[in-house]
Coordinates of C-alpha atoms in Angstrom, one line a residue:
X1 CA 80.2 110.3 93.8
X2 CA 80.4 113.2 91.4
X3 CA 83.5 114.8 90.5
X4 CA 82.6 111.6 92.8
X5 CA 89.3 113.4 96.7
X6 CA 91.7 113.2 99.7
X7 CA 91.9 112.6 103.4
X8 CA 94.2 114.7 105.5
X9 CA 94.9 112.0 108.0
X10 CA 95.1 108.4 106.8
X11 CA 96.8 105.5 108.6
X12 CA 98.8 102.9 106.6
X13 CA 96.9 101.2 103.7
X14 CA 95.9 97.9 105.2
X15 CA 94.6 99.6 108.3
X16 CA 92.7 102.1 106.2
X17 CA 90.9 99.3 104.3
X18 CA 90.1 97.6 107.6
X19 CA 88.8 100.9 109.1
X20 CA 86.5 101.6 106.1
X21 CA 85.1 98.1 106.3
X22 CA 84.5 98.4 110.0
X23 CA 82.7 101.7 109.7
X24 CA 80.4 100.3 107.1
X25 CA 79.2 97.6 109.5
X26 CA 78.9 99.5 112.8
X27 CA 75.4 100.1 114.2
X28 CA 73.4 103.1 113.2
X29 CA 70.9 104.7 115.5
X30 CA 67.6 105.7 113.9
X31 CA 67.0 109.4 113.4
X32 CA 63.5 110.6 114.3
X33 CA 61.6 111.4 111.1
X34 CA 59.4 114.5 111.3
X35 CA 55.9 114.0 109.9
X36 CA 54.8 116.8 107.6
X37 CA 51.5 118.6 108.3
X38 CA 50.4 118.2 104.7
X39 CA 51.1 115.5 102.1
X40 CA 54.1 116.7 100.0
X41 CA 55.6 115.3 96.8
X42 CA 59.2 116.0 95.8
X43 CA 61.5 114.9 93.0
X44 CA 65.0 113.8 93.9
X45 CA 67.7 113.5 91.2
X46 CA 70.2 110.7 91.6
X47 CA 72.7 108.8 89.4
X48 CA 71.5 105.6 87.8
X49 CA 72.9 102.5 89.4
X50 CA 73.6 101.4 93.0
X51 CA 71.9 104.5 94.4
X52 CA 68.5 103.5 93.0
X53 CA 68.1 100.6 95.5
X54 CA 69.3 102.8 98.3
X55 CA 66.8 105.5 97.5
X56 CA 63.9 103.0 97.3
X57 CA 64.5 102.4 101.0
X58 CA 64.4 106.1 101.6
X59 CA 61.2 106.4 99.7
X60 CA 59.6 103.7 101.9
X61 CA 60.9 105.5 105.1
X62 CA 59.4 108.9 104.0
X63 CA 56.0 107.7 102.8
X64 CA 54.4 107.3 106.3
X65 CA 55.5 110.8 107.2
X66 CA 53.5 112.5 104.4
X67 CA 56.5 112.8 102.0
X68 CA 56.3 111.1 98.6
X69 CA 59.7 111.0 96.9
X70 CA 59.8 110.6 93.1
X71 CA 63.2 109.6 91.8
X72 CA 64.7 111.1 88.6
X73 CA 67.8 109.3 87.4
X74 CA 70.7 110.7 85.4
X75 CA 73.7 109.3 83.6
X76 CA 75.6 112.5 83.1
X77 CA 77.1 114.2 86.2
X78 CA 76.7 117.7 84.8
X79 CA 72.9 117.5 84.6
X80 CA 71.6 117.1 88.2
X81 CA 72.7 120.5 89.4
X82 CA 71.3 122.2 86.3
X83 CA 68.0 120.4 86.8
X84 CA 68.0 121.5 90.4
X85 CA 68.8 125.1 89.6
X86 CA 66.0 125.1 87.0
X87 CA 63.5 123.6 89.5
X88 CA 62.9 120.5 87.4
X89 CA 63.8 118.6 90.6
X90 CA 63.6 119.6 94.3
X91 CA 66.8 118.0 95.5
X92 CA 69.7 115.9 94.3
X93 CA 72.1 113.4 95.9
X94 CA 75.2 112.6 93.9
X95 CA 78.1 114.9 94.7
X96 CA 80.7 116.0 97.2
X97 CA 81.6 119.5 98.3
X98 CA 84.6 120.1 96.0
X99 CA 82.5 119.2 93.0
X100 CA 79.6 121.5 94.0
X101 CA 82.1 124.3 94.7
X102 CA 83.5 123.9 91.2
X103 CA 80.0 123.9 89.7
X104 CA 79.0 127.0 91.7
X105 CA 82.1 128.8 90.6
X106 CA 81.5 127.9 86.9
X107 CA 77.8 128.3 86.8
X108 CA 76.7 130.5 89.6
X109 CA 74.3 128.0 91.2
X110 CA 72.6 128.8 94.5
X111 CA 72.7 125.2 95.8
X112 CA 73.4 124.2 99.4
X113 CA 74.3 121.0 101.2
X114 CA 71.6 119.8 103.7
X115 CA 72.5 116.3 104.8
X116 CA 75.3 113.8 104.3
X117 CA 74.6 110.5 102.6
X118 CA 77.7 108.3 102.1
X119 CA 81.4 108.3 101.4
X120 CA 82.8 106.4 98.4
X121 CA 86.5 106.3 99.0
X122 CA 88.6 106.7 95.9
X123 CA 91.0 103.8 95.6
X124 CA 94.1 102.8 93.7
X125 CA 93.4 99.5 91.8
X126 CA 95.6 97.1 89.9
X127 CA 95.3 93.7 88.3
X128 CA 99.1 93.6 87.7
X129 CA 100.6 94.5 91.1
X130 CA 99.7 93.4 94.6
X131 CA 101.0 96.6 96.3
X132 CA 102.1 100.1 95.7
X133 CA 105.7 99.0 96.3
X134 CA 105.3 96.7 93.3
X135 CA 104.7 99.6 90.8
X136 CA 107.7 99.7 88.5
X137 CA 109.7 102.6 87.2
X138 CA 107.7 104.4 84.5
X139 CA 104.4 102.7 85.5
X140 CA 101.3 103.9 83.8
X141 CA 98.6 105.2 86.2
X142 CA 95.2 106.1 84.9
X143 CA 93.3 109.0 86.6
X144 CA 89.9 110.7 85.9
X145 CA 90.2 113.8 83.7
X146 CA 87.6 116.1 85.1
X147 CA 88.9 118.8 87.5
X148 CA 87.6 117.7 90.9
X149 CA 88.2 114.0 90.3
X150 CA 91.7 114.4 88.7
X151 CA 92.7 116.6 91.6
X152 CA 91.4 114.1 94.1
X153 CA 93.2 111.2 92.3
X154 CA 96.5 113.1 92.3
X155 CA 96.2 113.9 96.0
X156 CA 95.6 110.2 96.6
X157 CA 98.9 109.4 94.8
X158 CA 100.6 112.2 96.7
X159 CA 99.4 110.9 100.1
X160 CA 100.8 107.4 99.2
X161 CA 104.2 109.0 98.5
X162 CA 104.2 108.3 94.7
X163 CA 104.2 112.0 93.6
X164 CA 104.2 115.5 95.0
X165 CA 102.0 118.3 93.7
X166 CA 102.2 122.0 94.0
X167 CA 100.6 123.2 97.2
X168 CA 99.2 126.2 95.4
X169 CA 96.9 123.9 93.4
X170 CA 94.7 123.2 96.4
X171 CA 92.1 120.5 95.8
X172 CA 92.4 120.8 92.0
X173 CA 95.9 119.9 90.9
X174 CA 96.4 118.6 87.4
X175 CA 99.2 116.6 85.9
X176 CA 101.0 119.9 85.2
X177 CA 101.1 120.5 88.9
X178 CA 103.3 117.4 89.7
X179 CA 106.5 118.7 91.2
X180 CA 108.2 115.4 92.1
X181 CA 107.7 112.0 90.5
X182 CA 110.4 109.7 91.8
X183 CA 109.2 106.6 89.9
X184 CA 108.6 108.6 86.7
X185 CA 105.0 107.5 86.6
X186 CA 103.1 108.1 83.4
X187 CA 99.8 109.7 84.3
X188 CA 97.1 108.8 81.8
X189 CA 94.0 111.1 82.0
X190 CA 90.7 109.3 81.1
X191 CA 87.0 110.0 81.4
X192 CA 86.0 109.0 84.9
X193 CA 83.5 106.5 83.5
X194 CA 86.3 104.7 81.6
X195 CA 88.8 104.3 84.5
X196 CA 87.2 101.1 85.9
X197 CA 87.3 99.3 82.5
X198 CA 90.9 100.6 81.9
X199 CA 92.4 99.0 85.0
X200 CA 93.4 95.9 83.1
X201 CA 95.3 98.0 80.5
X202 CA 97.5 100.0 82.9
X203 CA 99.7 99.3 85.9
X204 CA 97.2 101.0 88.2
X205 CA 94.2 103.2 88.1
X206 CA 92.8 105.7 90.6
X207 CA 89.1 105.1 90.5
X208 CA 85.9 106.4 92.2
X209 CA 84.1 103.5 93.9
X210 CA 81.0 103.7 91.7
X211 CA 83.0 103.6 88.5
X212 CA 85.1 100.7 89.9
X213 CA 81.9 98.7 90.5
X214 CA 80.4 99.6 87.2
X215 CA 83.7 98.7 85.5
X216 CA 83.7 95.2 87.0
X217 CA 86.6 95.8 89.3
X218 CA 86.8 93.6 92.4
X219 CA 86.8 96.5 94.9
X220 CA 87.9 94.3 97.8
X221 CA 90.7 92.3 96.2
X222 CA 92.1 94.5 93.4
X223 CA 92.4 97.6 95.6
X224 CA 96.0 98.3 96.7
X225 CA 95.3 101.6 98.5
X226 CA 92.2 103.5 99.6
X227 CA 91.3 106.9 101.1
X228 CA 90.2 107.3 104.7
X229 CA 87.2 109.1 105.9
X230 CA 88.7 111.4 108.6
X231 CA 88.7 115.1 107.5
X232 CA 87.8 114.0 104.0
X233 CA 85.9 116.7 102.0
X234 CA 84.6 114.1 99.5
X235 CA 81.5 112.9 101.4
X236 CA 78.4 112.8 99.2
X237 CA 75.3 114.7 100.4
X238 CA 71.8 115.8 99.6
X239 CA 71.6 119.2 98.1
X240 CA 68.7 121.7 97.5
X241 CA 68.3 125.2 96.2
X242 CA 69.2 127.7 98.9
X243 CA 65.7 129.1 98.9
X244 CA 64.3 125.7 99.9
X245 CA 66.8 124.8 102.6
X246 CA 64.5 125.8 105.5
X247 CA 61.4 124.1 104.2
X248 CA 60.0 121.3 106.5
X249 CA 60.2 118.6 103.8
X250 CA 64.0 119.0 103.8
X251 CA 64.3 117.7 107.4
X252 CA 61.9 114.9 106.7
X253 CA 63.9 113.9 103.6
X254 CA 67.3 113.9 105.4
X255 CA 65.9 112.0 108.4
X256 CA 64.4 109.4 106.0
X257 CA 67.9 108.8 104.7
X258 CA 69.5 108.6 108.1
X259 CA 68.1 105.3 109.1
X260 CA 69.7 101.8 109.8
X261 CA 67.9 100.2 106.9
X262 CA 69.5 102.8 104.5
X263 CA 72.9 102.2 106.0
X264 CA 72.5 98.5 105.5
X265 CA 71.4 99.0 101.9
X266 CA 74.5 101.1 101.2
X267 CA 76.8 98.5 102.6
X268 CA 75.0 95.8 100.5
X269 CA 74.8 97.6 97.2
X270 CA 78.4 98.9 97.3
X271 CA 79.8 95.5 98.5
X272 CA 81.2 97.1 101.7
X273 CA 83.2 99.7 99.7
X274 CA 81.1 102.7 100.7
X275 CA 80.6 104.1 104.2
X276 CA 77.3 105.6 105.4
X277 CA 78.5 109.1 106.3
X278 CA 75.7 109.9 108.7
X279 CA 77.0 107.4 111.2
X280 CA 80.6 108.3 110.8
X281 CA 80.9 111.9 111.9
X282 CA 77.5 113.4 111.4
X283 CA 76.2 116.0 109.0
X284 CA 77.9 119.2 108.0
X285 CA 75.0 120.9 106.4
X286 CA 71.6 120.2 107.9
X287 CA 69.3 123.2 108.0

């Protein structure tokens, strides 16, 4: 979600969309939830919106296992890691690894990934054109303007053959790193929260799933290209302070998320546009 960029191995666009939808409805095996020896209460920071309903299911899963989860909602992506670092909350769940890496580099946080949650593929959306091939010469394409999201969006455009960016930019290219632009696309940088609402004003917009939904975009019918999950670094996850990573409540928290009812709630709340990551490749950071 945060910073909430690009798969290394995607099939063609229609197949990608079908693959994402198929993963979102495949069965999920329940993960055994460890019961804590003593009743424990933790605070988990999440973004306001679709995730609130998902986390209410997690709360219900954790309660019988001596873990009470209190939710703290945020509307600004820069705040949950600061709150975690200052121990105002015990965990957060809102970001992918490139975003956390950028935050650690900028602010020196000692925050680690402990369990994957879901993958919100970034998509290219348009109300004017039915396909990428329909984008005209000089088309205006909106992208988010924060470092991790802009880089992700430009890599999506590159993967679709619309531009090329400097290899030296890694996961964080900007418009200045575009080295080839055969259609002379005009890249318009906007706050990520505005990209969904701006789609009607541009030829196309590269939008995070959550902002597309909040902006009233039809994520199934106005999407003309979408990321795939394979080898994608932009899977969202639960994070904790490094000093807490080995505590028993962390495993109970992660296992409470990795349940079929949580997967079903993700599919419902994101209208099939988000994939439960814990059934599509497993965790990359459990303690």
